[in-house]
Backbone as a printed PyTorch tensor [residue, N CA C, xyz], in Angstrom:
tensor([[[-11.1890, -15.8870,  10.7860],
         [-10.9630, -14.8090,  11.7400],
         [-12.1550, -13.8720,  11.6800]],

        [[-12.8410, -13.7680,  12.8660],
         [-13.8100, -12.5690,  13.1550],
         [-13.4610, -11.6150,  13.8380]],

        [[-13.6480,  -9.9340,  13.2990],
         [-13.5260,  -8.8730,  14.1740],
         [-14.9210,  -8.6730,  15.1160]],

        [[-14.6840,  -8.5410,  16.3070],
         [-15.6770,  -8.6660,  17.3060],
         [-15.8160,  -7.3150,  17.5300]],

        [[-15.0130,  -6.8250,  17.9550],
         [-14.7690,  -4.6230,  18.0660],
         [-13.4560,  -4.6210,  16.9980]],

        [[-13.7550,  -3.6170,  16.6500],
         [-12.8780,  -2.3140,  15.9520],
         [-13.7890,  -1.3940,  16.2950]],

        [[-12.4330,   0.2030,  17.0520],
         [-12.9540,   1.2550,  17.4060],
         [-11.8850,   1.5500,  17.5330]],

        [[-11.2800,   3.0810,  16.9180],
         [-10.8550,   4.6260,  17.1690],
         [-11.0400,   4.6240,  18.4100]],

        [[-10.2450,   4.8200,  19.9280],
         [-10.5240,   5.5200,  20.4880],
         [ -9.1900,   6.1760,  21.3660]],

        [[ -9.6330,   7.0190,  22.2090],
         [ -8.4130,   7.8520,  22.9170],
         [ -7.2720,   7.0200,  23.4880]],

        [[ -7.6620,   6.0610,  24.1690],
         [ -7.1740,   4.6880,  24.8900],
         [ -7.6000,   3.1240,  25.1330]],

        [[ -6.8810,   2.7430,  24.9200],
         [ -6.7980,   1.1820,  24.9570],
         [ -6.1260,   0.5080,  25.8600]],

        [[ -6.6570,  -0.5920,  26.3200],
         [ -5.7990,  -1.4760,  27.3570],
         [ -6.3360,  -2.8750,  27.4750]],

        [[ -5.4980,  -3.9810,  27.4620],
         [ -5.6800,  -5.7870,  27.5520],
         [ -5.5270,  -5.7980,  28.9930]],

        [[ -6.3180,  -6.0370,  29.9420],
         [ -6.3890,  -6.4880,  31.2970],
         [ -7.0620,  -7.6550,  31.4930]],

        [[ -6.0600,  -8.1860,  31.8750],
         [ -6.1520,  -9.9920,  31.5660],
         [ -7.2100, -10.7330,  30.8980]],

        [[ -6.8900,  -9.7380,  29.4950],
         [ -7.8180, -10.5630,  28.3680],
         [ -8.9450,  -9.3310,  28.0660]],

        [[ -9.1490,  -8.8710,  28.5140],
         [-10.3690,  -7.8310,  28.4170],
         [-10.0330,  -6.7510,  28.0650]],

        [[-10.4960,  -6.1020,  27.2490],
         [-10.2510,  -5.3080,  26.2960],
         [-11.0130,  -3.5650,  27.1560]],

        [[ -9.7790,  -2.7050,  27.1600],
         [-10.6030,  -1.5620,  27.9880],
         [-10.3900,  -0.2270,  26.9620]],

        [[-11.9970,  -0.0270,  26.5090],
         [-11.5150,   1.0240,  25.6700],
         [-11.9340,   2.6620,  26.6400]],

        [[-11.6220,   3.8000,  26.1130],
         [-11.4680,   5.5800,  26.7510],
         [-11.8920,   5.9400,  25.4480]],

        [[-13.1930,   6.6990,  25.4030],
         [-12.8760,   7.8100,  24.4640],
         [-13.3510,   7.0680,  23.0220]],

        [[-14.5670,   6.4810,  22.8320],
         [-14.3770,   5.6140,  21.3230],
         [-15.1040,   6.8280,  20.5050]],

        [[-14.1790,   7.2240,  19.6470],
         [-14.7390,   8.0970,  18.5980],
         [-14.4900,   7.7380,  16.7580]],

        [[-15.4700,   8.6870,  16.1340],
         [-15.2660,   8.7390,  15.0070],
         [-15.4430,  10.3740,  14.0690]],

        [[-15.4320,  11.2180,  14.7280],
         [-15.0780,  12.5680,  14.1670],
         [-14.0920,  12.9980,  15.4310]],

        [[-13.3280,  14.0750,  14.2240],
         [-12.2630,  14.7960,  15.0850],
         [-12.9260,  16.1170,  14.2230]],

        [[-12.9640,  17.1160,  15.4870],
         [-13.0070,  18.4400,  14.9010],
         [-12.0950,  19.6210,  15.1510]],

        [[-11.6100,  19.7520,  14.5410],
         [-10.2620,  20.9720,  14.8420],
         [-10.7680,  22.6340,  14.0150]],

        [[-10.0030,  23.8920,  14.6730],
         [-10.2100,  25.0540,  14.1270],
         [ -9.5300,  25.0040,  13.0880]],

        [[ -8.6410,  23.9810,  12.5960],
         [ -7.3820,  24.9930,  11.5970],
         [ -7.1120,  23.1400,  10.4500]],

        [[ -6.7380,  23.4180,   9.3840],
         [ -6.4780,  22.3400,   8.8010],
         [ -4.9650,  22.3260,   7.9910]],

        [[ -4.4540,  21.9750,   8.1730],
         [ -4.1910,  20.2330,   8.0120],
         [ -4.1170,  19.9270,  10.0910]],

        [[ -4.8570,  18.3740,  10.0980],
         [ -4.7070,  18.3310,  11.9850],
         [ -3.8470,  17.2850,  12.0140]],

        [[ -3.6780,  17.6490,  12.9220],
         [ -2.1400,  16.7540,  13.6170],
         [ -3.2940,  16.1330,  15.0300]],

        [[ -3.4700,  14.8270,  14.6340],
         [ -3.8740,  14.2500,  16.3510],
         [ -2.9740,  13.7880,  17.0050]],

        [[ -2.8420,  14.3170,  18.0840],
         [ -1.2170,  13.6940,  18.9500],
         [ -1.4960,  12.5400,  19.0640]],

        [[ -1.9980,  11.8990,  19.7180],
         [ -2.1710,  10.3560,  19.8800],
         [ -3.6290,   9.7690,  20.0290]],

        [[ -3.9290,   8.0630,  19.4060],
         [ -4.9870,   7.8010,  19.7070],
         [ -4.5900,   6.1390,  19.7160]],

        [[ -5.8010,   5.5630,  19.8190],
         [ -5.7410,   3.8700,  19.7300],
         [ -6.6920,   3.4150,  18.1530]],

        [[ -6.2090,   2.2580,  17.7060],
         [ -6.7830,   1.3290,  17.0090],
         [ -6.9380,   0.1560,  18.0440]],

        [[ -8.0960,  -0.2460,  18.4290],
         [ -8.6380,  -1.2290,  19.3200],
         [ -9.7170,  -2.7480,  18.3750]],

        [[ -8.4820,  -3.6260,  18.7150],
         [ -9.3470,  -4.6900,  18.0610],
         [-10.0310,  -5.5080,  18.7360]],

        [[-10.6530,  -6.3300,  18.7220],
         [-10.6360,  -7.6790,  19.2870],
         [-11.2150,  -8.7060,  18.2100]],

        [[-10.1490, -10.1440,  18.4430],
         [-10.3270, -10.8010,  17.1190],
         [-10.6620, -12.0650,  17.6060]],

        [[-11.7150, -12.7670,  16.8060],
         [-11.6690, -14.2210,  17.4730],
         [-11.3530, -15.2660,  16.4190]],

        [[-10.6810, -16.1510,  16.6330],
         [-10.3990, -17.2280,  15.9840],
         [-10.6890, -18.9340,  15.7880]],

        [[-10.9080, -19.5830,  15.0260],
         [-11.1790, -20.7390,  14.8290],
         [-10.3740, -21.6410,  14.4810]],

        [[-10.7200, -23.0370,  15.0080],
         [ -9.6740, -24.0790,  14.3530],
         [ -9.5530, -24.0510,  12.6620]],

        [[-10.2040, -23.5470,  12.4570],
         [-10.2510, -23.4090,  10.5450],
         [ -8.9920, -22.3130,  10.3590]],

        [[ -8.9880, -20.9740,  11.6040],
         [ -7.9230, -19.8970,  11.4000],
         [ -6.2250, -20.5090,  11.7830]],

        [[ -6.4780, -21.6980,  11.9910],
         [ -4.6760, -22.1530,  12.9380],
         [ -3.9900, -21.9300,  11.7280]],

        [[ -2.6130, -21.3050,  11.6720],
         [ -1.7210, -21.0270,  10.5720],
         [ -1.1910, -19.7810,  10.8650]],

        [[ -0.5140, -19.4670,   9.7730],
         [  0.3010, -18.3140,   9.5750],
         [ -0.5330, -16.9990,   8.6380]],

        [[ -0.5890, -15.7200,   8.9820],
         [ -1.5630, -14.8180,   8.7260],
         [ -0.7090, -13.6700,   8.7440]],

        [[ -1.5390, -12.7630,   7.2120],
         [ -0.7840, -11.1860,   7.7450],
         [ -1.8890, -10.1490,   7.4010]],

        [[ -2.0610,  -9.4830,   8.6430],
         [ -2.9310,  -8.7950,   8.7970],
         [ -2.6130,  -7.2630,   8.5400]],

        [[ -3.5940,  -6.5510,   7.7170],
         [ -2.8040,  -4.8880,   6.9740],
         [ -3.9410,  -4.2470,   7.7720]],

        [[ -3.2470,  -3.0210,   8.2020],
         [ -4.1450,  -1.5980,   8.7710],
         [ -3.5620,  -0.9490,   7.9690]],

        [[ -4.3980,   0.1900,   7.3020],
         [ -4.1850,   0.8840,   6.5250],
         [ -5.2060,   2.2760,   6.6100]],

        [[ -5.1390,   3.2090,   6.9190],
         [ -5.5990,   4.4240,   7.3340],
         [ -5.4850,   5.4920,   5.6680]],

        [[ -6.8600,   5.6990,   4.6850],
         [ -6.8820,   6.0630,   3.5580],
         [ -7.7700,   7.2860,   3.3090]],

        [[ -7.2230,   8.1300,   2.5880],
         [ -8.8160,   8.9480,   2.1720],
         [ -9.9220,   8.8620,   1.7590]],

        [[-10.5820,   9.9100,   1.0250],
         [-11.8380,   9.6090,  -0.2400],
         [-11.0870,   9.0190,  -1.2950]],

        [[-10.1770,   9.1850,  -1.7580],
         [ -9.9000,   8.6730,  -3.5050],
         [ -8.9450,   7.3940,  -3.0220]],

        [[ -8.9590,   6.9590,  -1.8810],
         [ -8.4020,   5.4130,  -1.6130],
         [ -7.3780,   5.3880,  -1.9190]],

        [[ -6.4300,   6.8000,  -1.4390],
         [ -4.3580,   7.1160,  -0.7570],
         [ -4.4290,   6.7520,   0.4090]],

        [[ -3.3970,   6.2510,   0.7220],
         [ -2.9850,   6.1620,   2.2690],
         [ -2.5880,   7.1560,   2.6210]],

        [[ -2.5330,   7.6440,   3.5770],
         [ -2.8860,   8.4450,   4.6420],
         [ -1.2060,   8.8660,   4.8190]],

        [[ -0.3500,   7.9050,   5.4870],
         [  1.3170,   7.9350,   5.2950],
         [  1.9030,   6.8510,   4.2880]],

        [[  2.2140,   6.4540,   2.9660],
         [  2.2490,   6.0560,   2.0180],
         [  3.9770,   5.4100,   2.4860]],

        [[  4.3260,   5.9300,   3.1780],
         [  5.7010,   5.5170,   3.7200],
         [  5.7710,   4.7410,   4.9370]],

        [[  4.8400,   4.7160,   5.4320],
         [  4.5490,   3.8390,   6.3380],
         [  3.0610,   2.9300,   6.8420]],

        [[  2.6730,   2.9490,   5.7550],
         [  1.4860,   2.0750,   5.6020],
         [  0.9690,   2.1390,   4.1590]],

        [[  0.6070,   0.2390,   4.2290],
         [  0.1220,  -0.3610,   5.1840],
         [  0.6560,  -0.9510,   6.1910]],

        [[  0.4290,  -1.0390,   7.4380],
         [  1.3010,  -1.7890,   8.5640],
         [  0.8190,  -3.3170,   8.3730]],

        [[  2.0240,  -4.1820,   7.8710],
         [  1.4000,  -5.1220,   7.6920],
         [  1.8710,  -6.4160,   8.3690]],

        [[  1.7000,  -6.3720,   9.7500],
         [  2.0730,  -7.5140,  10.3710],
         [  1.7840,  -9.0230,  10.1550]],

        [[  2.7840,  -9.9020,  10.3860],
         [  2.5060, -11.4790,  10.4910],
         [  2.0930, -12.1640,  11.7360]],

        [[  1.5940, -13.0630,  11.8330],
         [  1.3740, -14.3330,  13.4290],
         [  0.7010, -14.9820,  12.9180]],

        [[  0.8380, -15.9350,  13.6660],
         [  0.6050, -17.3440,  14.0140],
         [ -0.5280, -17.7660,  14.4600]],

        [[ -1.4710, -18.6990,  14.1920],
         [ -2.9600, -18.9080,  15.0890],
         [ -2.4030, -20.3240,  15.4370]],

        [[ -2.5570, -20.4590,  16.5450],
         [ -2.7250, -21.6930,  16.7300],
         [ -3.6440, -22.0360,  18.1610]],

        [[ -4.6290, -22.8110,  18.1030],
         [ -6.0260, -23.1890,  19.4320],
         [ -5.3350, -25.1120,  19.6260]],

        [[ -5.4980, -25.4270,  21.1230],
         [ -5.2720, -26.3270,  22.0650],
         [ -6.4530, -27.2670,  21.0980]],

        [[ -5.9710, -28.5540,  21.0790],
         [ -6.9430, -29.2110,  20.9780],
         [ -8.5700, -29.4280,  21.4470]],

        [[ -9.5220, -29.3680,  21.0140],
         [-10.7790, -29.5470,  21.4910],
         [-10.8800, -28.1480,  21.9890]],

        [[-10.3780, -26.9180,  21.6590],
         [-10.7330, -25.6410,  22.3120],
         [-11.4770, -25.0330,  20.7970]],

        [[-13.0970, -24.8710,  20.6710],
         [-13.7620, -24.2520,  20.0660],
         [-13.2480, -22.7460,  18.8720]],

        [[-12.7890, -21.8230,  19.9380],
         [-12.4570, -20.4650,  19.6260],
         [-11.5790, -19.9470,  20.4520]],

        [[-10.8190, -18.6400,  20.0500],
         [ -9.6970, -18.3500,  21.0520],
         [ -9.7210, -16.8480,  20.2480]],

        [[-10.0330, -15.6140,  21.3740],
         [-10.0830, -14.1430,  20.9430],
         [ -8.5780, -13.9330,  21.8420]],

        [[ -8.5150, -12.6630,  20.8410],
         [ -7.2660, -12.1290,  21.3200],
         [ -7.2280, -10.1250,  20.9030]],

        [[ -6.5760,  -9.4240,  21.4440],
         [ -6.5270,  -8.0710,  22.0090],
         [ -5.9060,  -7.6310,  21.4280]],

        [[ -6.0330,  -6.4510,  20.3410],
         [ -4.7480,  -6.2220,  19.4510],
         [ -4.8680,  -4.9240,  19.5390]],

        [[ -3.9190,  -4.2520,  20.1630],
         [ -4.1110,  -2.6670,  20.5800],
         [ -3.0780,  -1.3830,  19.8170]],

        [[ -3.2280,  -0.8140,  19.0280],
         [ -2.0110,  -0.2740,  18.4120],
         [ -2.4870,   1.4030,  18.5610]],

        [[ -1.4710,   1.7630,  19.2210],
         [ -0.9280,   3.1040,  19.3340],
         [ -0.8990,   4.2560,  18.2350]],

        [[ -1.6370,   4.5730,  17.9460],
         [ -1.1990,   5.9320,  17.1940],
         [ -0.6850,   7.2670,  17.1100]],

        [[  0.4210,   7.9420,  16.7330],
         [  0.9070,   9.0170,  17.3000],
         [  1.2120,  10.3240,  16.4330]],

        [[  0.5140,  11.1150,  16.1760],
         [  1.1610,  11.9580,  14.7750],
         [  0.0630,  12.0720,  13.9740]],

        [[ -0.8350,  11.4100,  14.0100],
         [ -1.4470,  11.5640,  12.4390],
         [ -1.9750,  12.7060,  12.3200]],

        [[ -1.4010,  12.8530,  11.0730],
         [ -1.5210,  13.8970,  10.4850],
         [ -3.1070,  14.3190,   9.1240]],

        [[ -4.0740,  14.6540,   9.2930],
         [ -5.0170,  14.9680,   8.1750],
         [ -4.4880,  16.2500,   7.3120]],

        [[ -4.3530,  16.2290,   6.0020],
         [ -4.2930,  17.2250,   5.2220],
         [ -5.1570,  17.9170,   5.3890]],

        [[ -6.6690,  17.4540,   5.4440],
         [ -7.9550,  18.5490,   4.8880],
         [ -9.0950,  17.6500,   5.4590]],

        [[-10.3450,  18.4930,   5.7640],
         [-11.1500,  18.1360,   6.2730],
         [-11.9650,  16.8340,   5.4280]],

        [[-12.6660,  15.8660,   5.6090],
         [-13.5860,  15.0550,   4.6960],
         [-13.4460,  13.8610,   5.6590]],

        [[-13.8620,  12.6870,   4.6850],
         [-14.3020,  11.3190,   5.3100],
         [-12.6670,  10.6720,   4.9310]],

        [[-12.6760,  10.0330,   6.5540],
         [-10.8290,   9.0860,   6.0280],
         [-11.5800,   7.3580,   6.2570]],

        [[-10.8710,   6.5460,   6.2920],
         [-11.1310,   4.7900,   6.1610],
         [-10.2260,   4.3710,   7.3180]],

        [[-10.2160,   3.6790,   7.9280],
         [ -9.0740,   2.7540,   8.4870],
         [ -9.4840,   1.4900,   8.1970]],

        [[ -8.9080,   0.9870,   6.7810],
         [ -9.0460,  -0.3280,   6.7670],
         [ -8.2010,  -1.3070,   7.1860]],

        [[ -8.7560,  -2.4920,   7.5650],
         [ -8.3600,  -3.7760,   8.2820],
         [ -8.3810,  -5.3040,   7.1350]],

        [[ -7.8670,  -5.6990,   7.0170],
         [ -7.7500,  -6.4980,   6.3620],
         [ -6.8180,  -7.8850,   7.1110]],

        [[ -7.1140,  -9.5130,   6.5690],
         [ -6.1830, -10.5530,   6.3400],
         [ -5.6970, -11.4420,   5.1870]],

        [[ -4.5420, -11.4050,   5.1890],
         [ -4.2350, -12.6160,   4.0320],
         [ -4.9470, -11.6700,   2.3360]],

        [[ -4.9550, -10.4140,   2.2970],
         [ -5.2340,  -9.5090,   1.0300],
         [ -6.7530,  -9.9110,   0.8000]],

        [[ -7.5550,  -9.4760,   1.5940],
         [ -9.3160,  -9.6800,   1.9800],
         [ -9.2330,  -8.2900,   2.9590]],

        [[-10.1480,  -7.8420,   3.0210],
         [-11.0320,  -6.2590,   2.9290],
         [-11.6810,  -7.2890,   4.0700]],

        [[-11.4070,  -6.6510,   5.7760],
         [-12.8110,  -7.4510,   6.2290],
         [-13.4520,  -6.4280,   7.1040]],

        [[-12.4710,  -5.2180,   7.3080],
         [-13.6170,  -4.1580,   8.3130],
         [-12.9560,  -3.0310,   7.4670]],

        [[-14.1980,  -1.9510,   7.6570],
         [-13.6030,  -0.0720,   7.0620],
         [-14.4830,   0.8200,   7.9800]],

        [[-13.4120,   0.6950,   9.0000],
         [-13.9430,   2.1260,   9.9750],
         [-14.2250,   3.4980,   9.4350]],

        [[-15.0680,   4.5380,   9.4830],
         [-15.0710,   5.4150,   9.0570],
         [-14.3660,   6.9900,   9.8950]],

        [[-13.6170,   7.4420,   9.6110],
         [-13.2350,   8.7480,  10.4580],
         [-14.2410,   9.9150,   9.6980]],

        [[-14.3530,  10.9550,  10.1540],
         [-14.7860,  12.0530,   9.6650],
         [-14.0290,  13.1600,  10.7720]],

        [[-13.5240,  14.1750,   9.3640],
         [-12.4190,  14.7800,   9.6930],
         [-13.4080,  16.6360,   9.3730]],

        [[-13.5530,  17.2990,  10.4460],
         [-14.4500,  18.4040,  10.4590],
         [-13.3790,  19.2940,  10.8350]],

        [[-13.5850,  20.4950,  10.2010],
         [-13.2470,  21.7860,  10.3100],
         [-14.5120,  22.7060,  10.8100]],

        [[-14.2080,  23.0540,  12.1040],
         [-14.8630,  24.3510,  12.4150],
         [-14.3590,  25.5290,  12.9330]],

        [[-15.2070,  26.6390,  12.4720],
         [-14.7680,  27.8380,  12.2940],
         [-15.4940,  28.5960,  13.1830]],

        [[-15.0250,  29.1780,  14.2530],
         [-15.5220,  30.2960,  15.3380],
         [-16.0200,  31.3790,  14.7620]],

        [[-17.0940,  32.0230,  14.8550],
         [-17.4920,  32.7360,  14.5070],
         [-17.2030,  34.3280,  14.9550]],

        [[-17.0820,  35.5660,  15.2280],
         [-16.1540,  36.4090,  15.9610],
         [-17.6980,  37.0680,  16.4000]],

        [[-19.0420,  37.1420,  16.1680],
         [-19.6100,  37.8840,  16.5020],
         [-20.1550,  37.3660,  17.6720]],

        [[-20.8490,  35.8420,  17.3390],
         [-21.2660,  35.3960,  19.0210],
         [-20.6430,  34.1350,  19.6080]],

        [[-19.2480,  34.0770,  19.1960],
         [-19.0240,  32.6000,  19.3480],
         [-19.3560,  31.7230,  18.9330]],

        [[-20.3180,  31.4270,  18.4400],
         [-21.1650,  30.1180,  17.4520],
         [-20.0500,  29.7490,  16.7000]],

        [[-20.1910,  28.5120,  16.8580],
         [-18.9960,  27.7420,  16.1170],
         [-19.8410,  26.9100,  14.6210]],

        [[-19.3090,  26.9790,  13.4500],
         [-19.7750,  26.1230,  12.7790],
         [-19.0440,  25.3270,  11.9640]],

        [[-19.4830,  24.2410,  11.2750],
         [-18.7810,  22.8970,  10.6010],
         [-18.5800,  22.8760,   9.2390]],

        [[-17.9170,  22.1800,   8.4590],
         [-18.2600,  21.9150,   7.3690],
         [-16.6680,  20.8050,   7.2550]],

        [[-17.7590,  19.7300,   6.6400],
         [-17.3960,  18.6740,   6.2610],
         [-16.2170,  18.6700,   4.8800]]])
């Protein structure tokens, strides 16, 4: 199994096979901490080989710096399926779009969304989670990581 895209972004959509991403990011910056992002996408696209035909379980797992999960009660999300390719068909990609709703950051720093199959590490997206602070004299906004 090869990841072709992984990307964070605002929206996702499979239109007949094609993968439509909105919005691909990797920092969120908010005034106030702990952030609550109302909603976003995990956008995959995966391709597969006659070597991948079988049964597979694939973990997303969204972690900090010291490598906690993120919701410990509900991840890792660790779904199962099936590969299976038509005879004499080379490769076969497929669209794996998952919804995110809630997440919640404690504190500003670097988060992971790792991807994994079958307990193998094969992608680690990076988030970066910024706090900035308005300044009251000229508006200037500034960051810190």
């Amino acid at each position: 199994m090869d990841i072709q895209i992984a990307s964070l972004c605002d929206h996702a959509a499979d239109y007949n096979g094609k993968l439509v991403l909105t919005g691909t990011f990797d920092t969120l910056a908010a005034r106030a901490v702990p952030v609550v992002h109302p909603m976003c996408a995990l956008a995959l696209r995966l391709c597969f080989t006659q070597e991948d035909v079988g049964r597979h379980k694939l973990s997303i797992n969204i972690i900090n710096e010291d490598g906690e999960s993120l919701d410990p009660k509900n991840m890792p999300i660790e779904p199962e399926f099936d590969v299976q390719l038509p005879p004499n068909v080379p490769f076969l990609t497929r669209n794996l779009i998952m919804n995110l709703q809630g997440l919640r950051f404690p504190k500003a720093g670097i988060y992971s969304i790792d991807i994994g199959c079958d307990g193998d590490l094969l992608m680690r997206l990076p988030l970066r989670i910024v706090h900035v602070e308005q300044s009251a004299e000229n508006g200037a906004e500034s960051q810190e990581a």
